[in-house]
Amino acid sequence: MDRCLAIPEIIHLICDGIRREGSGSKTLVQIACVSRTWSDIALDSLWYKITGMDRLIRCMPWELWLTATMFHHKKLILNRPIKISDLQLLEKYAPRVRVFHYRDTFNRFGAFGIKIPQWVQQAFFLSAHHPILPNLKEPHWAMCKSDITPFLRFFLNDRLEDLQLCIDITRMEQVYFLAFLPVLCPAISQLELTLSNRVHDNDLGDQIQDFTVPLCGWRYLTSLVITDTTLDGLLCIAMMPNLKLLGIEDARSIWRPSKSKTEGQASLLNELRGLEAPFSALQSLGVGTNEPALVITNFIRVLRNAKLSKIRISLNSELDSEGDLEDLFIALGEHCDHASLKSIRFFHSESHLSPGFSVLEPLLQFTALQSVDIDSSWDSWGLMLSKTEAAKIASAWPDVHTLSLTPDAKTPHFTLLVLLRLAKCTKLRHLSFALDASDPIARRALRDDPNLFKGVRNYSLRHLTIGKGSPISHKEFVARFLSGVFLNLDGIVWEGCGARAPEDVYAKRWMYVSRVLLPLLGRVRRKWCGSEGLVRPLKNSAREWAGKVEDDDGDWSDEQNLGKWLNGVDLN
């Protein structure tokens, strides 16, 4: 054996890499059987993360438990009471566990499809008089319908760093348990609390007031993801000095005080707005709501020149109008640092909106943006963009590498002329939008005016995603345009395409452009282009490379031998 394989640090790196792949359990078992030195390191990786209780129970003596088949499912049962000596056998494996996932669905059938009755788990916990997993750092616990909430304390210790809990808001024993967590786990820096069985009523502040209480106990959180909070909870979060990541998944109660608070809403609002530096360390913000957009807009207005690097906003309200979206983006421009924001993702699910460029225009102030994703649900609105407005985007966001502008829109508002302006984004690698490649005006302008192509060469774009509602005609012309402007384009993804060519004629044409025409034109360009990627002058062909093609549609391949071209074309 090579001497380097006797170095524990190298074996640790190998085993850790296998563990991160997620499918190397058998390999780690084989490594553990090589030698004692390798065994300890491999077992550390093998037991680093476990899901469910079955692996722990099955580590104890074989005569303690057995599996029986009932109703087509295997069920784990105990033959006798658990003894202290049984639990001592866990000492070889339990200290190795760092991440533990417990969910009702996992433990109903276990990680291996074995059902574990509730009383078996309770017996296991009652037999333990100390933390079951003493070195645990990240417990992920979904207690939605579980009756073993009181036994969660056997998994808690003062060294926990990351905690994820799913709480059934209708079970008060689970809600009250939260109040003790800051005392039991003071070192937690990353916290995710999720509500289930949430009731939609008019008094949301009463519903989650006890859910908000623990937040004030963790003053030094760096990451917090919660379903919702009340106004006093939001005030507490705003004063956390080290909070860098905040996620509020369904903000419906953030402007309602808890019933237990004697201060009124106006008093709490004044206190929140009077903070000298609210959310002082915040870098990443994610908020969503089913309420009107004004809920999120008012939250953004609380920020004061926040140095956010990432923002994610999700809206789902029929009451929103184009003006509400404009106010939201204006608030972002006024209350967030323009030089810090690098990524923004915005989603709205309603279909009645038809926003124009005025919605997007406030974002042009953020000159450091690298990723922009403005999206809506399928069969809904599409962002309207002219070639002049596209030129403004290319000028305002020189560092953007990912750009997605309502790719699922039913009615595309982008033409090839708009795409030509976006080609000036010299760092753009991923582009996604709904493109109207059948517009005759844009095609005629590109065909008759070769000067439009002068100096427009993009070497960065590698992936182009076309939305389902993207029509195309004169596909040979479209392929020549894309090949001549985006010289390193690997291919096109049409979101409606599966493994086989669908019946949709537009899907066939986009697939033909991507799989046949672009590779062919790429070969021609590599043969006839100079070192700078520019086409050499060819006799009697200048007009062809400028975009002059036949006047007819040229879609013979839609009916003739398309399957042969798409499935087994030989491009050599």
mmCIF file of C-alpha atoms in Angstrom, residues 40-320:
data_model
loop_
_atom_site.group_PDB
_atom_site.id
_atom_site.type_symbol
_atom_site.label_atom_id
_atom_site.label_comp_id
_atom_site.label_asym_id
_atom_site.label_seq_id
_atom_site.Cartn_x
_atom_site.Cartn_y
_atom_site.Cartn_z
ATOM 1 C CA ASP A 40 -12.661 4.826 12.134
ATOM 2 C CA ILE A 41 -12.395 7.428 9.396
ATOM 3 C CA ALA A 42 -14.802 5.622 7.051
ATOM 4 C CA LEU A 43 -17.336 5.058 9.832
ATOM 5 C CA ASP A 44 -17.224 8.781 10.670
ATOM 6 C CA SER A 45 -18.281 9.542 7.102
ATOM 7 C CA LEU A 46 -20.794 6.686 6.950
ATOM 8 C CA TRP A 47 -22.581 7.891 10.091
ATOM 9 C CA TYR A 48 -22.146 11.628 9.478
ATOM 10 C CA LYS A 49 -25.789 11.972 8.415
ATOM 11 C CA ILE A 50 -28.628 9.610 9.229
ATOM 12 C CA THR A 51 -32.348 9.681 8.480
ATOM 13 C CA GLY A 52 -34.879 8.183 10.848
ATOM 14 C CA MET A 53 -34.642 6.046 13.966
ATOM 15 C CA ASP A 54 -34.275 2.616 12.395
ATOM 16 C CA ARG A 55 -30.495 2.727 11.969
ATOM 17 C CA LEU A 56 -30.068 3.468 15.662
ATOM 18 C CA ILE A 57 -32.449 0.727 16.812
ATOM 19 C CA ARG A 58 -30.964 -1.847 14.438
ATOM 20 C CA CYS A 59 -27.504 -1.243 15.961
ATOM 21 C CA MET A 60 -28.627 -2.800 19.233
ATOM 22 C CA PRO A 61 -28.613 -6.576 19.919
ATOM 23 C CA TRP A 62 -30.399 -8.647 17.316
ATOM 24 C CA GLU A 63 -32.533 -10.443 19.921
ATOM 25 C CA LEU A 64 -33.992 -7.078 21.026
ATOM 26 C CA TRP A 65 -35.929 -6.382 17.841
ATOM 27 C CA LEU A 66 -37.355 -8.125 14.816
ATOM 28 C CA THR A 67 -39.219 -7.203 11.638
ATOM 29 C CA ALA A 68 -42.621 -8.588 10.763
ATOM 30 C CA THR A 69 -44.614 -8.105 7.547
ATOM 31 C CA MET A 70 -48.037 -6.587 8.096
ATOM 32 C CA PHE A 71 -50.295 -5.207 5.353
ATOM 33 C CA HIS A 72 -47.498 -5.508 2.780
ATOM 34 C CA HIS A 73 -45.121 -3.429 4.921
ATOM 35 C CA LYS A 74 -42.307 -4.491 7.219
ATOM 36 C CA LYS A 75 -42.793 -3.449 10.824
ATOM 37 C CA LEU A 76 -40.096 -3.188 13.471
ATOM 38 C CA ILE A 77 -41.148 -4.399 16.944
ATOM 39 C CA LEU A 78 -39.350 -5.025 20.249
ATOM 40 C CA ASN A 79 -39.072 -8.505 21.816
ATOM 41 C CA ARG A 80 -38.200 -7.230 25.277
ATOM 42 C CA PRO A 81 -37.617 -3.960 27.190
ATOM 43 C CA ILE A 82 -34.552 -1.912 26.298
ATOM 44 C CA LYS A 83 -31.701 -2.202 28.815
ATOM 45 C CA ILE A 84 -28.879 0.178 29.633
ATOM 46 C CA SER A 85 -26.453 -2.361 28.177
ATOM 47 C CA ASP A 86 -28.313 -2.159 24.856
ATOM 48 C CA LEU A 87 -27.860 1.581 24.700
ATOM 49 C CA GLN A 88 -24.153 1.236 25.471
ATOM 50 C CA LEU A 89 -23.700 -0.468 22.107
ATOM 51 C CA LEU A 90 -24.659 2.826 20.470
ATOM 52 C CA GLU A 91 -21.572 4.529 21.884
ATOM 53 C CA LYS A 92 -19.539 3.218 18.956
ATOM 54 C CA TYR A 93 -21.759 4.903 16.372
ATOM 55 C CA ALA A 94 -23.857 7.654 18.003
ATOM 56 C CA PRO A 95 -20.903 10.061 18.621
ATOM 57 C CA ARG A 96 -20.147 9.981 14.893
ATOM 58 C CA VAL A 97 -23.513 11.466 13.861
ATOM 59 C CA ARG A 98 -23.465 15.172 12.994
ATOM 60 C CA VAL A 99 -26.676 15.554 10.951
ATOM 61 C CA PHE A 100 -29.953 13.868 11.927
ATOM 62 C CA HIS A 101 -33.218 14.004 9.938
ATOM 63 C CA TYR A 102 -36.431 12.994 11.643
ATOM 64 C CA ARG A 103 -39.777 13.175 9.860
ATOM 65 C CA ASP A 104 -43.054 11.381 10.354
ATOM 66 C CA THR A 105 -42.918 10.040 6.808
ATOM 67 C CA PHE A 106 -39.396 8.712 7.301
ATOM 68 C CA ASN A 107 -40.173 6.949 10.548
ATOM 69 C CA ARG A 108 -43.484 5.566 9.433
ATOM 70 C CA PHE A 109 -41.593 3.361 7.014
ATOM 71 C CA GLY A 110 -38.056 4.155 8.109
ATOM 72 C CA ALA A 111 -35.110 4.781 5.852
ATOM 73 C CA PHE A 112 -35.295 1.160 4.635
ATOM 74 C CA GLY A 113 -39.059 0.868 4.204
ATOM 75 C CA ILE A 114 -39.583 -0.471 7.735
ATOM 76 C CA LYS A 115 -42.440 0.909 9.802
ATOM 77 C CA ILE A 116 -41.493 1.915 13.336
ATOM 78 C CA PRO A 117 -44.458 2.103 15.742
ATOM 79 C CA GLN A 118 -44.699 5.155 17.947
ATOM 80 C CA TRP A 119 -44.419 3.105 21.142
ATOM 81 C CA VAL A 120 -41.114 1.611 19.978
ATOM 82 C CA GLN A 121 -39.656 5.086 19.546
ATOM 83 C CA GLN A 122 -41.026 6.198 22.921
ATOM 84 C CA ALA A 123 -39.493 3.159 24.607
ATOM 85 C CA PHE A 124 -36.174 3.966 22.984
ATOM 86 C CA PHE A 125 -36.235 7.538 24.249
ATOM 87 C CA LEU A 126 -37.413 6.661 27.758
ATOM 88 C CA SER A 127 -34.464 4.306 28.147
ATOM 89 C CA ALA A 128 -31.995 7.113 27.410
ATOM 90 C CA HIS A 129 -30.816 9.276 30.308
ATOM 91 C CA HIS A 130 -28.347 11.427 28.359
ATOM 92 C CA PRO A 131 -28.099 12.915 24.855
ATOM 93 C CA ILE A 132 -28.477 10.097 22.341
ATOM 94 C CA LEU A 133 -26.273 11.823 19.763
ATOM 95 C CA PRO A 134 -23.759 13.785 21.874
ATOM 96 C CA ASN A 135 -21.908 15.427 18.960
ATOM 97 C CA LEU A 136 -24.964 16.314 16.896
ATOM 98 C CA LYS A 137 -24.730 19.707 15.154
ATOM 99 C CA GLU A 138 -27.671 19.811 12.740
ATOM 100 C CA PRO A 139 -31.002 18.221 13.740
ATOM 101 C CA HIS A 140 -33.792 18.559 11.184
ATOM 102 C CA TRP A 141 -37.018 17.679 12.945
ATOM 103 C CA ALA A 142 -40.518 17.633 11.457
ATOM 104 C CA MET A 143 -42.994 17.167 14.289
ATOM 105 C CA CYS A 144 -46.176 17.734 12.321
ATOM 106 C CA LYS A 145 -48.143 14.741 13.666
ATOM 107 C CA SER A 146 -45.682 13.306 16.108
ATOM 108 C CA ASP A 147 -46.463 12.424 19.731
ATOM 109 C CA ILE A 148 -42.825 12.238 20.768
ATOM 110 C CA THR A 149 -42.170 15.977 20.965
ATOM 111 C CA PRO A 150 -41.133 15.788 24.663
ATOM 112 C CA PHE A 151 -38.327 13.417 23.733
ATOM 113 C CA LEU A 152 -36.675 15.871 21.390
ATOM 114 C CA ARG A 153 -34.586 17.049 24.338
ATOM 115 C CA PHE A 154 -32.507 13.869 24.023
ATOM 116 C CA PHE A 155 -31.182 15.198 20.716
ATOM 117 C CA LEU A 156 -30.387 18.692 21.940
ATOM 118 C CA ASN A 157 -27.111 19.955 23.368
ATOM 119 C CA ASP A 158 -25.319 23.253 23.882
ATOM 120 C CA ARG A 159 -23.150 22.701 20.776
ATOM 121 C CA LEU A 160 -25.907 22.700 18.168
ATOM 122 C CA GLU A 161 -25.192 25.114 15.324
ATOM 123 C CA ASP A 162 -28.009 24.484 12.845
ATOM 124 C CA LEU A 163 -31.621 23.646 13.720
ATOM 125 C CA GLN A 164 -34.578 22.995 11.420
ATOM 126 C CA LEU A 165 -38.005 22.444 12.950
ATOM 127 C CA CYS A 166 -41.439 21.957 11.427
ATOM 128 C CA ILE A 167 -44.069 22.799 14.033
ATOM 129 C CA ASP A 168 -47.753 21.914 14.014
ATOM 130 C CA ILE A 169 -49.294 25.225 15.046
ATOM 131 C CA THR A 170 -52.417 23.478 16.361
ATOM 132 C CA ARG A 171 -50.450 21.388 18.902
ATOM 133 C CA MET A 172 -49.642 23.689 21.779
ATOM 134 C CA GLU A 173 -47.111 21.308 23.365
ATOM 135 C CA GLN A 174 -44.957 21.757 20.259
ATOM 136 C CA VAL A 175 -45.379 25.532 20.264
ATOM 137 C CA TYR A 176 -44.529 25.810 23.980
ATOM 138 C CA PHE A 177 -41.456 23.655 23.436
ATOM 139 C CA LEU A 178 -39.983 26.467 21.343
ATOM 140 C CA ALA A 179 -39.797 28.757 24.365
ATOM 141 C CA PHE A 180 -37.107 26.553 25.957
ATOM 142 C CA LEU A 181 -34.920 26.166 22.874
ATOM 143 C CA PRO A 182 -32.825 29.345 23.359
ATOM 144 C CA VAL A 183 -31.844 28.071 26.820
ATOM 145 C CA LEU A 184 -31.099 24.521 25.698
ATOM 146 C CA CYS A 185 -29.299 25.501 22.482
ATOM 147 C CA PRO A 186 -27.684 28.935 22.958
ATOM 148 C CA ALA A 187 -24.997 28.355 20.285
ATOM 149 C CA ILE A 188 -27.420 28.044 17.348
ATOM 150 C CA SER A 189 -26.482 30.399 14.512
ATOM 151 C CA GLN A 190 -28.713 29.018 11.747
ATOM 152 C CA LEU A 191 -32.392 28.505 12.466
ATOM 153 C CA GLU A 192 -35.295 27.399 10.266
ATOM 154 C CA LEU A 193 -38.795 27.265 11.773
ATOM 155 C CA THR A 194 -41.725 26.146 9.624
ATOM 156 C CA LEU A 195 -45.420 26.172 10.492
ATOM 157 C CA SER A 196 -47.827 23.449 9.400
ATOM 158 C CA ASN A 197 -51.641 23.257 9.676
ATOM 159 C CA ARG A 198 -51.779 27.006 9.600
ATOM 160 C CA VAL A 199 -55.323 28.349 9.864
ATOM 161 C CA HIS A 200 -56.404 31.133 7.527
ATOM 162 C CA ASP A 201 -58.334 33.472 9.762
ATOM 163 C CA ASN A 202 -58.603 37.159 10.530
ATOM 164 C CA ASP A 203 -56.572 37.092 13.742
ATOM 165 C CA LEU A 204 -53.221 35.825 12.550
ATOM 166 C CA GLY A 205 -51.377 37.638 15.323
ATOM 167 C CA ASP A 206 -53.084 35.436 17.941
ATOM 168 C CA GLN A 207 -52.303 32.325 15.923
ATOM 169 C CA ILE A 208 -48.516 32.699 15.860
ATOM 170 C CA GLN A 209 -47.787 34.872 18.885
ATOM 171 C CA ASP A 210 -46.249 31.921 20.781
ATOM 172 C CA PHE A 211 -44.285 30.992 17.671
ATOM 173 C CA THR A 212 -42.599 34.411 17.781
ATOM 174 C CA VAL A 213 -41.508 34.301 21.440
ATOM 175 C CA PRO A 214 -38.298 32.228 20.959
ATOM 176 C CA LEU A 215 -36.911 34.636 18.369
ATOM 177 C CA CYS A 216 -36.057 37.140 21.075
ATOM 178 C CA GLY A 217 -33.952 34.502 22.843
ATOM 179 C CA TRP A 218 -31.486 34.109 19.972
ATOM 180 C CA ARG A 219 -29.696 37.409 19.713
ATOM 181 C CA TYR A 220 -26.772 36.181 17.633
ATOM 182 C CA LEU A 221 -28.346 34.262 14.796
ATOM 183 C CA THR A 222 -26.628 34.560 11.419
ATOM 184 C CA SER A 223 -29.340 32.761 9.412
ATOM 185 C CA LEU A 224 -33.099 32.710 10.057
ATOM 186 C CA VAL A 225 -35.836 31.179 7.875
ATOM 187 C CA ILE A 226 -39.389 31.283 9.234
ATOM 188 C CA THR A 227 -42.887 30.891 7.868
ATOM 189 C CA ASP A 228 -44.198 34.140 9.344
ATOM 190 C CA THR A 229 -43.854 36.428 12.349
ATOM 191 C CA THR A 230 -45.701 39.233 14.066
ATOM 192 C CA LEU A 231 -44.756 42.907 14.221
ATOM 193 C CA ASP A 232 -43.009 42.542 17.584
ATOM 194 C CA GLY A 233 -41.153 39.514 16.217
ATOM 195 C CA LEU A 234 -40.041 41.564 13.220
ATOM 196 C CA LEU A 235 -38.775 44.245 15.594
ATOM 197 C CA CYS A 236 -36.752 41.621 17.437
ATOM 198 C CA ILE A 237 -35.293 40.313 14.171
ATOM 199 C CA ALA A 238 -34.378 43.834 13.052
ATOM 200 C CA MET A 239 -32.179 44.247 16.132
ATOM 201 C CA MET A 240 -30.171 41.034 15.627
ATOM 202 C CA PRO A 241 -26.605 42.310 15.083
ATOM 203 C CA ASN A 242 -25.205 39.305 13.179
ATOM 204 C CA LEU A 243 -28.166 38.259 11.024
ATOM 205 C CA LYS A 244 -26.933 37.829 7.441
ATOM 206 C CA LEU A 245 -29.708 35.711 5.903
ATOM 207 C CA LEU A 246 -33.435 36.226 6.480
ATOM 208 C CA GLY A 247 -36.291 34.315 4.876
ATOM 209 C CA ILE A 248 -39.998 34.883 5.548
ATOM 210 C CA GLU A 249 -41.884 32.411 3.399
ATOM 211 C CA ASP A 250 -45.477 33.646 3.860
ATOM 212 C CA ALA A 251 -45.501 37.129 5.362
ATOM 213 C CA ARG A 252 -49.075 37.732 6.439
ATOM 214 C CA SER A 253 -48.737 38.864 10.045
ATOM 215 C CA ILE A 254 -45.611 41.021 10.042
ATOM 216 C CA TRP A 255 -47.646 44.210 10.519
ATOM 217 C CA ARG A 256 -49.889 42.768 13.260
ATOM 218 C CA PRO A 257 -48.755 42.809 16.906
ATOM 219 C CA SER A 258 -49.141 39.769 19.127
ATOM 220 C CA LYS A 259 -52.161 39.769 21.400
ATOM 221 C CA SER A 260 -49.897 39.478 24.436
ATOM 222 C CA LYS A 261 -48.211 42.788 23.617
ATOM 223 C CA THR A 262 -49.526 45.794 25.491
ATOM 224 C CA GLU A 263 -48.033 48.184 22.941
ATOM 225 C CA GLY A 264 -50.259 49.047 20.027
ATOM 226 C CA GLN A 265 -49.428 48.698 16.367
ATOM 227 C CA ALA A 266 -48.541 52.384 16.013
ATOM 228 C CA SER A 267 -46.117 52.235 18.930
ATOM 229 C CA LEU A 268 -44.315 49.167 17.573
ATOM 230 C CA LEU A 269 -44.132 50.696 14.092
ATOM 231 C CA ASN A 270 -42.573 53.873 15.475
ATOM 232 C CA GLU A 271 -40.062 51.828 17.418
ATOM 233 C CA LEU A 272 -39.162 49.807 14.303
ATOM 234 C CA ARG A 273 -38.797 52.881 12.109
ATOM 235 C CA GLY A 274 -36.817 54.628 14.827
ATOM 236 C CA LEU A 275 -34.053 52.038 14.888
ATOM 237 C CA GLU A 276 -30.739 53.594 13.915
ATOM 238 C CA ALA A 277 -29.550 50.570 11.888
ATOM 239 C CA PRO A 278 -32.263 47.914 11.363
ATOM 240 C CA PHE A 279 -31.029 44.652 9.841
ATOM 241 C CA SER A 280 -27.507 46.045 10.034
ATOM 242 C CA ALA A 281 -25.686 42.886 8.871
ATOM 243 C CA LEU A 282 -28.310 41.546 6.432
ATOM 244 C CA GLN A 283 -26.911 40.327 3.098
ATOM 245 C CA SER A 284 -29.553 37.936 1.758
ATOM 246 C CA LEU A 285 -33.316 38.505 1.929
ATOM 247 C CA GLY A 286 -36.130 36.218 0.796
ATOM 248 C CA VAL A 287 -39.774 37.173 1.312
ATOM 249 C CA GLY A 288 -43.032 35.801 -0.035
ATOM 250 C CA THR A 289 -46.693 36.482 0.623
ATOM 251 C CA ASN A 290 -50.220 35.751 -0.494
ATOM 252 C CA GLU A 291 -51.198 39.221 0.648
ATOM 253 C CA PRO A 292 -51.036 42.313 -1.610
ATOM 254 C CA ALA A 293 -47.586 43.482 -2.681
ATOM 255 C CA LEU A 294 -47.866 46.466 -0.330
ATOM 256 C CA VAL A 295 -46.953 44.128 2.565
ATOM 257 C CA ILE A 296 -43.529 43.522 1.025
ATOM 258 C CA THR A 297 -43.151 47.120 -0.159
ATOM 259 C CA ASN A 298 -43.595 48.421 3.382
ATOM 260 C CA PHE A 299 -41.035 45.901 4.622
ATOM 261 C CA ILE A 300 -38.493 47.095 2.054
ATOM 262 C CA ARG A 301 -39.092 50.687 3.169
ATOM 263 C CA VAL A 302 -37.944 49.754 6.668
ATOM 264 C CA LEU A 303 -34.473 49.015 5.301
ATOM 265 C CA ARG A 304 -31.960 51.856 5.246
ATOM 266 C CA ASN A 305 -29.379 51.624 2.516
ATOM 267 C CA ALA A 306 -29.182 47.891 3.194
ATOM 268 C CA LYS A 307 -26.096 46.291 1.692
ATOM 269 C CA LEU A 308 -27.971 43.291 0.342
ATOM 270 C CA SER A 309 -26.231 41.030 -2.138
ATOM 271 C CA LYS A 310 -29.220 38.778 -2.851
ATOM 272 C CA ILE A 311 -32.996 39.377 -2.894
ATOM 273 C CA ARG A 312 -35.799 36.897 -3.569
ATOM 274 C CA ILE A 313 -39.438 38.078 -3.708
ATOM 275 C CA SER A 314 -42.494 35.900 -4.400
ATOM 276 C CA LEU A 315 -46.021 37.342 -4.740
ATOM 277 C CA ASN A 316 -49.381 35.659 -5.194
ATOM 278 C CA SER A 317 -52.278 38.084 -4.934
ATOM 279 C CA GLU A 318 -55.048 38.877 -7.389
ATOM 280 C CA LEU A 319 -55.280 42.382 -5.919
ATOM 281 C CA ASP A 320 -51.898 43.496 -7.241
#
